[in-house]
mmCIF file of C-alpha atoms in Angstrom:
data_model
loop_
_atom_site.group_PDB
_atom_site.id
_atom_site.type_symbol
_atom_site.label_atom_id
_atom_site.label_comp_id
_atom_site.label_asym_id
_atom_site.label_seq_id
_atom_site.Cartn_x
_atom_site.Cartn_y
_atom_site.Cartn_z
ATOM 1 C CA MET A 18 40.165 -70.221 87.288
ATOM 2 C CA GLU A 19 41.223 -73.307 85.332
ATOM 3 C CA ASN A 20 41.684 -71.633 81.928
ATOM 4 C CA SER A 21 43.046 -68.294 83.059
ATOM 5 C CA THR A 22 46.278 -66.943 81.662
ATOM 6 C CA MET A 23 48.846 -64.706 83.290
ATOM 7 C CA ASP A 24 50.141 -61.495 81.754
ATOM 8 C CA ASN A 25 53.801 -62.456 81.918
ATOM 9 C CA GLY A 26 53.640 -66.148 81.118
ATOM 10 C CA THR A 27 51.550 -69.177 80.688
ATOM 11 C CA ALA A 28 49.376 -70.622 83.396
ATOM 12 C CA PRO A 29 50.394 -74.038 84.738
ATOM 13 C CA ASP A 30 47.196 -75.643 83.444
ATOM 14 C CA GLU A 31 48.058 -74.549 79.914
ATOM 15 C CA LEU A 32 51.272 -76.554 80.058
ATOM 16 C CA SER A 33 49.629 -79.741 81.260
ATOM 17 C CA PRO A 34 49.456 -82.586 78.738
ATOM 18 C CA ARG A 35 46.037 -83.376 77.300
ATOM 19 C CA LEU A 36 46.741 -86.596 75.476
ATOM 20 C CA THR A 37 44.126 -88.723 73.779
ATOM 21 C CA GLY A 38 44.636 -92.265 72.553
ATOM 22 C CA ALA A 39 45.231 -90.968 69.017
ATOM 23 C CA LYS A 40 47.862 -88.482 70.226
ATOM 24 C CA ILE A 41 49.670 -91.198 72.172
ATOM 25 C CA ALA A 42 49.671 -93.393 69.061
ATOM 26 C CA GLU A 43 51.049 -90.463 67.049
ATOM 27 C CA ILE A 44 53.826 -89.870 69.604
ATOM 28 C CA VAL A 45 54.816 -93.551 69.567
ATOM 29 C CA PHE A 46 54.807 -93.642 65.763
ATOM 30 C CA CYS A 47 56.842 -90.431 65.386
ATOM 31 C CA SER A 48 59.363 -91.711 67.948
ATOM 32 C CA CYS A 49 59.782 -94.996 66.060
ATOM 33 C CA ILE A 50 60.170 -93.172 62.735
ATOM 34 C CA PHE A 51 62.847 -90.913 64.250
ATOM 35 C CA CYS A 52 64.811 -93.765 65.839
ATOM 36 C CA ILE A 53 64.762 -95.851 62.640
ATOM 37 C CA GLY A 54 64.969 -93.098 60.033
ATOM 38 C CA LEU A 55 67.861 -91.082 61.510
ATOM 39 C CA PRO A 56 70.581 -93.781 61.404
ATOM 40 C CA LEU A 57 69.167 -95.249 58.180
ATOM 41 C CA ASN A 58 69.367 -91.952 56.285
ATOM 42 C CA CYS A 59 72.750 -90.998 57.759
ATOM 43 C CA LEU A 60 74.284 -94.310 56.681
ATOM 44 C CA ALA A 61 72.733 -93.973 53.212
ATOM 45 C CA VAL A 62 74.115 -90.428 52.786
ATOM 46 C CA ILE A 63 77.620 -91.604 53.767
ATOM 47 C CA GLY A 64 77.389 -94.546 51.385
ATOM 48 C CA LEU A 65 76.145 -92.391 48.515
ATOM 49 C CA TYR A 66 78.880 -89.808 49.058
ATOM 50 C CA ASN A 67 81.418 -92.537 48.357
ATOM 51 C CA LEU A 68 79.645 -93.325 45.064
ATOM 52 C CA VAL A 69 79.968 -89.786 43.662
ATOM 53 C CA LYS A 70 82.358 -89.730 40.711
ATOM 54 C CA ALA A 71 83.486 -87.132 38.199
ATOM 55 C CA ASN A 72 81.178 -88.619 35.555
ATOM 56 C CA ASN A 73 78.294 -89.754 37.757
ATOM 57 C CA ALA A 74 76.023 -87.138 39.294
ATOM 58 C CA GLN A 75 73.009 -89.316 40.113
ATOM 59 C CA PRO A 76 74.067 -89.987 43.748
ATOM 60 C CA ILE A 77 74.017 -86.215 44.356
ATOM 61 C CA TYR A 78 70.261 -86.087 43.727
ATOM 62 C CA VAL A 79 69.626 -89.014 46.072
ATOM 63 C CA ILE A 80 71.902 -87.436 48.710
ATOM 64 C CA ASN A 81 69.833 -84.243 48.542
ATOM 65 C CA LEU A 82 66.648 -86.311 48.809
ATOM 66 C CA LEU A 83 67.956 -87.945 51.979
ATOM 67 C CA ILE A 84 69.114 -84.586 53.389
ATOM 68 C CA ALA A 85 65.538 -83.344 52.928
ATOM 69 C CA ASP A 86 64.397 -86.459 54.813
ATOM 70 C CA LEU A 87 66.856 -85.667 57.623
ATOM 71 C CA LEU A 88 65.425 -82.153 57.788
ATOM 72 C CA GLN A 89 61.965 -83.681 58.079
ATOM 73 C CA LEU A 90 63.224 -86.011 60.816
ATOM 74 C CA ALA A 91 64.711 -83.064 62.717
ATOM 75 C CA THR A 92 61.226 -81.599 63.188
ATOM 76 C CA LEU A 93 59.764 -84.748 64.778
ATOM 77 C CA PRO A 94 61.119 -84.284 68.350
ATOM 78 C CA PHE A 95 59.765 -80.730 68.431
ATOM 79 C CA THR A 96 56.451 -81.943 67.018
ATOM 80 C CA ILE A 97 56.193 -84.453 69.873
ATOM 81 C CA LEU A 98 56.934 -81.648 72.343
ATOM 82 C CA THR A 99 53.934 -79.664 71.080
ATOM 83 C CA PHE A 100 51.628 -82.514 72.089
ATOM 84 C CA TYR A 101 52.483 -81.690 75.718
ATOM 85 C CA TYR A 102 52.712 -77.899 75.618
ATOM 86 C CA PHE A 103 50.515 -76.988 72.670
ATOM 87 C CA GLN A 104 48.894 -73.996 74.433
ATOM 88 C CA SER A 105 52.128 -72.155 75.162
ATOM 89 C CA ILE A 106 52.457 -69.035 73.000
ATOM 90 C CA GLU A 107 56.139 -69.791 72.409
ATOM 91 C CA ILE A 108 55.335 -73.346 71.345
ATOM 92 C CA ILE A 109 52.571 -72.182 68.994
ATOM 93 C CA ALA A 110 55.007 -69.757 67.335
ATOM 94 C CA GLY A 111 57.596 -72.511 67.083
ATOM 95 C CA LEU A 112 55.001 -74.862 65.627
ATOM 96 C CA SER A 113 54.386 -72.436 62.768
ATOM 97 C CA ILE A 114 58.090 -72.530 61.916
ATOM 98 C CA LEU A 115 58.071 -76.328 62.163
ATOM 99 C CA ILE A 116 55.161 -76.554 59.727
ATOM 100 C CA ILE A 117 57.026 -74.386 57.212
ATOM 101 C CA VAL A 118 60.261 -76.387 57.524
ATOM 102 C CA TYR A 119 58.387 -79.689 57.415
ATOM 103 C CA GLY A 120 56.358 -78.688 54.359
ATOM 104 C CA LEU A 121 59.401 -77.403 52.478
ATOM 105 C CA SER A 122 61.301 -80.623 53.204
ATOM 106 C CA ILE A 123 58.458 -82.638 51.667
ATOM 107 C CA PHE A 124 58.286 -80.416 48.571
ATOM 108 C CA VAL A 125 62.067 -80.587 48.126
ATOM 109 C CA SER A 126 61.930 -84.389 48.402
ATOM 110 C CA ILE A 127 59.392 -84.471 45.600
ATOM 111 C CA GLY A 128 61.635 -82.265 43.464
ATOM 112 C CA PHE A 129 64.515 -84.703 43.838
ATOM 113 C CA PHE A 130 62.252 -87.638 43.001
ATOM 114 C CA VAL A 131 61.686 -85.896 39.671
ATOM 115 C CA CYS A 132 65.425 -85.159 39.275
ATOM 116 C CA ILE A 133 66.388 -88.802 39.856
ATOM 117 C CA SER A 134 63.794 -89.987 37.359
ATOM 118 C CA LEU A 135 64.706 -87.294 34.805
ATOM 119 C CA GLU A 136 68.404 -88.184 35.017
ATOM 120 C CA ARG A 137 67.683 -91.857 34.289
ATOM 121 C CA TYR A 138 65.257 -90.948 31.483
ATOM 122 C CA VAL A 139 67.848 -88.747 29.774
ATOM 123 C CA ALA A 140 70.469 -91.497 30.149
ATOM 124 C CA VAL A 141 68.211 -93.910 28.259
ATOM 125 C CA VAL A 142 66.502 -91.697 25.666
ATOM 126 C CA HIS A 143 69.133 -88.970 25.111
ATOM 127 C CA PRO A 144 72.474 -90.654 25.927
ATOM 128 C CA LEU A 145 74.657 -88.143 24.060
ATOM 129 C CA TRP A 146 73.206 -85.153 25.937
ATOM 130 C CA HIS A 147 73.476 -87.116 29.168
ATOM 131 C CA GLN A 148 77.192 -87.753 28.642
ATOM 132 C CA SER A 149 77.888 -84.024 28.472
ATOM 133 C CA HIS A 150 75.649 -83.063 31.428
ATOM 134 C CA ARG A 151 76.400 -85.667 34.090
ATOM 135 C CA SER A 152 79.084 -83.827 36.059
ATOM 136 C CA PRO A 153 78.637 -83.207 39.810
ATOM 137 C CA ARG A 154 78.925 -79.460 39.161
ATOM 138 C CA PHE A 155 75.824 -79.547 36.932
ATOM 139 C CA ALA A 156 73.927 -81.670 39.478
ATOM 140 C CA ILE A 157 74.770 -79.228 42.275
ATOM 141 C CA LYS A 158 73.386 -76.301 40.243
ATOM 142 C CA VAL A 159 70.154 -78.223 39.626
ATOM 143 C CA SER A 160 69.959 -79.153 43.317
ATOM 144 C CA VAL A 161 70.198 -75.509 44.400
ATOM 145 C CA GLY A 162 67.269 -74.699 42.112
ATOM 146 C CA VAL A 163 65.227 -77.565 43.566
ATOM 147 C CA TRP A 164 65.804 -76.277 47.113
ATOM 148 C CA LEU A 165 64.799 -72.726 46.172
ATOM 149 C CA PHE A 166 61.719 -73.468 44.045
ATOM 150 C CA PRO A 167 59.305 -74.642 46.808
ATOM 151 C CA LEU A 168 60.168 -71.650 48.986
ATOM 152 C CA LEU A 169 59.623 -69.145 46.160
ATOM 153 C CA PHE A 170 56.442 -70.952 45.078
ATOM 154 C CA CYS A 171 54.865 -70.839 48.554
ATOM 155 C CA ILE A 172 55.778 -67.165 49.003
ATOM 156 C CA ALA A 173 54.308 -66.272 45.593
ATOM 157 C CA VAL A 174 51.050 -68.187 46.195
ATOM 158 C CA THR A 175 50.592 -66.645 49.650
ATOM 159 C CA LEU A 176 51.165 -63.111 48.333
ATOM 160 C CA VAL A 177 48.747 -63.592 45.420
ATOM 161 C CA LEU A 178 45.996 -64.954 47.670
ATOM 162 C CA PHE A 179 46.454 -62.056 50.099
ATOM 163 C CA LEU A 180 46.407 -59.491 47.279
ATOM 164 C CA LEU A 181 43.206 -61.050 45.915
ATOM 165 C CA ASP A 182 41.725 -60.958 49.433
ATOM 166 C CA LEU A 183 41.287 -64.736 49.515
ATOM 167 C CA ARG A 184 42.809 -65.187 52.956
ATOM 168 C CA GLU A 185 39.767 -67.036 54.289
ATOM 169 C CA ASN A 186 40.142 -69.641 51.549
ATOM 170 C CA LEU A 187 43.920 -69.871 51.890
ATOM 171 C CA PRO A 188 44.000 -73.430 53.362
ATOM 172 C CA ALA A 189 41.687 -74.902 50.714
ATOM 173 C CA ILE A 190 43.120 -73.046 47.702
ATOM 174 C CA GLY A 191 46.691 -73.491 48.918
ATOM 175 C CA SER A 192 46.186 -77.234 49.411
ATOM 176 C CA LEU A 193 44.645 -77.569 45.951
ATOM 177 C CA LEU A 194 47.531 -75.705 44.285
ATOM 178 C CA ILE A 195 50.073 -77.778 46.197
ATOM 179 C CA PHE A 196 48.221 -80.949 45.169
ATOM 180 C CA VAL A 197 48.409 -79.921 41.503
ATOM 181 C CA PHE A 198 51.991 -78.603 41.377
ATOM 182 C CA PHE A 199 53.642 -80.988 43.851
ATOM 183 C CA PHE A 200 51.718 -84.193 43.149
ATOM 184 C CA LEU A 201 49.823 -84.263 39.843
ATOM 185 C CA VAL A 202 52.541 -82.518 37.807
ATOM 186 C CA PRO A 203 55.420 -84.618 39.263
ATOM 187 C CA LEU A 204 53.340 -87.800 38.893
ATOM 188 C CA THR A 205 52.686 -86.983 35.229
ATOM 189 C CA LEU A 206 56.407 -86.418 34.664
ATOM 190 C CA LEU A 207 57.404 -89.646 36.423
ATOM 191 C CA VAL A 208 54.913 -91.678 34.382
ATOM 192 C CA PHE A 209 56.115 -90.010 31.164
ATOM 193 C CA PHE A 210 59.785 -90.709 31.967
ATOM 194 C CA TYR A 211 59.044 -94.371 32.715
ATOM 195 C CA VAL A 212 56.834 -94.988 29.679
ATOM 196 C CA ARG A 213 59.184 -93.243 27.227
ATOM 197 C CA SER A 214 62.243 -95.024 28.639
ATOM 198 C CA LYS A 215 60.557 -98.411 28.453
ATOM 199 C CA ALA A 216 59.447 -97.700 24.879
ATOM 200 C CA ALA A 217 62.997 -96.689 23.906
ATOM 201 C CA ILE A 218 64.446 -99.893 25.365
ATOM 202 C CA THR A 219 61.774 -102.077 23.773
ATOM 203 C CA SER A 220 62.214 -100.529 20.319
ATOM 204 C CA SER A 221 66.022 -100.748 20.369
ATOM 205 C CA ILE A 222 67.623 -103.152 17.891
ATOM 206 C CA GLY A 223 69.302 -106.194 19.384
ATOM 207 C CA ALA A 224 69.538 -107.135 23.040
ATOM 208 C CA PRO A 225 68.632 -104.341 25.485
ATOM 209 C CA ASP A 226 71.575 -102.576 27.100
ATOM 210 C CA VAL A 227 72.119 -103.831 30.664
ATOM 211 C CA LYS A 228 72.642 -100.299 31.992
ATOM 212 C CA LYS A 229 69.404 -99.154 30.378
ATOM 213 C CA LYS A 230 67.534 -102.010 32.034
ATOM 214 C CA ARG A 231 68.982 -100.948 35.379
ATOM 215 C CA ALA A 232 67.890 -97.374 34.681
ATOM 216 C CA LEU A 233 64.374 -98.650 34.029
ATOM 217 C CA ARG A 234 64.383 -100.418 37.395
ATOM 218 C CA VAL A 235 65.306 -97.148 39.104
ATOM 219 C CA LEU A 236 62.511 -95.353 37.210
ATOM 220 C CA SER A 237 59.958 -97.958 38.269
ATOM 221 C CA ALA A 238 61.153 -97.825 41.907
ATOM 222 C CA VAL A 239 60.873 -94.017 41.986
ATOM 223 C CA LEU A 240 57.375 -94.133 40.473
ATOM 224 C CA VAL A 241 56.113 -96.784 42.904
ATOM 225 C CA LEU A 242 57.616 -95.052 45.964
ATOM 226 C CA PHE A 243 56.147 -91.713 44.906
ATOM 227 C CA ILE A 244 52.631 -93.109 44.429
ATOM 228 C CA VAL A 245 52.654 -95.179 47.627
ATOM 229 C CA VAL A 246 54.024 -92.451 49.914
ATOM 230 C CA TYR A 247 52.739 -89.184 48.469
ATOM 231 C CA GLY A 248 49.494 -90.257 46.782
ATOM 232 C CA PRO A 249 47.491 -90.963 49.969
ATOM 233 C CA PHE A 250 49.173 -88.091 51.837
ATOM 234 C CA PHE A 251 48.255 -85.376 49.320
ATOM 235 C CA THR A 252 44.765 -86.790 48.783
ATOM 236 C CA LEU A 253 44.033 -86.781 52.519
ATOM 237 C CA SER A 254 45.558 -83.303 52.890
ATOM 238 C CA VAL A 255 43.255 -81.831 50.224
ATOM 239 C CA ILE A 256 40.192 -83.545 51.711
ATOM 240 C CA ASN A 257 41.148 -82.341 55.189
ATOM 241 C CA ALA A 258 41.680 -78.724 54.028
ATOM 242 C CA PHE A 259 38.337 -78.549 52.205
ATOM 243 C CA LEU A 260 36.443 -80.056 55.146
ATOM 244 C CA ILE A 261 37.976 -77.445 57.452
ATOM 245 C CA SER A 262 37.138 -74.617 55.008
ATOM 246 C CA MET A 263 33.497 -75.775 55.012
ATOM 247 C CA GLY A 264 33.394 -75.763 58.802
ATOM 248 C CA ILE A 265 33.291 -79.531 59.060
ATOM 249 C CA VAL A 266 35.301 -81.051 61.893
ATOM 250 C CA THR A 267 37.693 -83.630 60.500
ATOM 251 C CA SER A 268 38.050 -86.991 62.161
ATOM 252 C CA VAL A 269 41.044 -87.787 64.332
ATOM 253 C CA GLY A 270 41.538 -90.983 62.355
ATOM 254 C CA LEU A 271 41.928 -89.038 59.099
ATOM 255 C CA SER A 272 44.562 -86.749 60.594
ATOM 256 C CA LEU A 273 46.430 -89.648 62.202
ATOM 257 C CA MET A 274 46.438 -91.600 58.935
ATOM 258 C CA SER A 275 47.865 -88.565 57.141
ATOM 259 C CA VAL A 276 50.660 -88.278 59.737
ATOM 260 C CA VAL A 277 51.526 -91.966 59.427
ATOM 261 C CA ILE A 278 51.689 -91.898 55.621
ATOM 262 C CA ARG A 279 53.630 -88.651 55.256
ATOM 263 C CA ASN A 280 56.379 -89.816 57.642
ATOM 264 C CA LEU A 281 56.927 -93.181 55.975
ATOM 265 C CA SER A 282 58.961 -91.502 53.230
ATOM 266 C CA VAL A 283 61.994 -91.064 55.509
ATOM 267 C CA ILE A 284 62.213 -94.850 55.846
ATOM 268 C CA VAL A 285 61.428 -95.939 52.276
ATOM 269 C CA ASP A 286 63.552 -93.317 50.451
ATOM 270 C CA PRO A 287 66.873 -95.025 51.374
ATOM 271 C CA ILE A 288 65.702 -97.912 49.164
ATOM 272 C CA LEU A 289 67.017 -95.833 46.253
ATOM 273 C CA TYR A 290 70.495 -96.083 47.787
ATOM 274 C CA VAL A 291 70.278 -99.872 47.508
ATOM 275 C CA PHE A 292 69.526 -99.586 43.770
ATOM 276 C CA LEU A 293 72.481 -97.261 43.151
ATOM 277 C CA ARG A 294 74.907 -99.310 45.237
ATOM 278 C CA ASN A 295 73.991 -102.508 43.398
ATOM 279 C CA ASP A 296 74.449 -100.784 40.032
ATOM 280 C CA GLU A 297 77.900 -99.515 41.031
ATOM 281 C CA HIS A 298 79.000 -102.966 42.187
ATOM 282 C CA ARG A 299 77.855 -104.521 38.909
ATOM 283 C CA ASP A 300 79.767 -101.894 36.927
#
């Protein structure tokens, strides 16, 4: 029988590749992202490490952002492997772990987007407080919290939904909560930081401080990158989850578009390194 399985393993037919045109396109795209993103992020991390000073903690947040991107990149080869052997029990179990690691890396990246923007906002609007809280030690403590928060959040949401017997609606409700807490809330904060910083610079007496103008450029870059990369991804993810919960088969094009958008972050995030390096050279 073609679809039969064996007690002590997986039948040969279950390990045969069943690739469609969309899957092939996804494999090619993921391979390109991996080959470009890996050296790009590694070089950026090395460059940023050399920018860390006793009184400058901002590179630490960008380094953590890029480490989260490297973690996301590390899952891509295994994701490609599942396209060939997606019916193997071992691969399915591994895929679940990959999804968790991949999701956490995205949530952590978002947290460090907020940290980078918050640090620049405080430097502009609350310079005295910023001077006393810009040490690498303080940034490391904040970074540990950013890495832990998504994990604790996902565990808490899953437990609550199970206790309320909402397991059938877990994908839809979970996606909606993630959309609110990891997109709408961060987006609101990023917009607030940018608007308040720009207002503070505009209302200042005399010529605007050059460093404050550079900080505003970083804030605008973070806001634009966040909207471009994560806006379409989270929107498509919520739509996809609700369509599945209603028993509607989602289109392959929608899923492929989501994959393309969500992986672009590992290439565009190193742009922040360029901003920081230019600022250091001007100083």
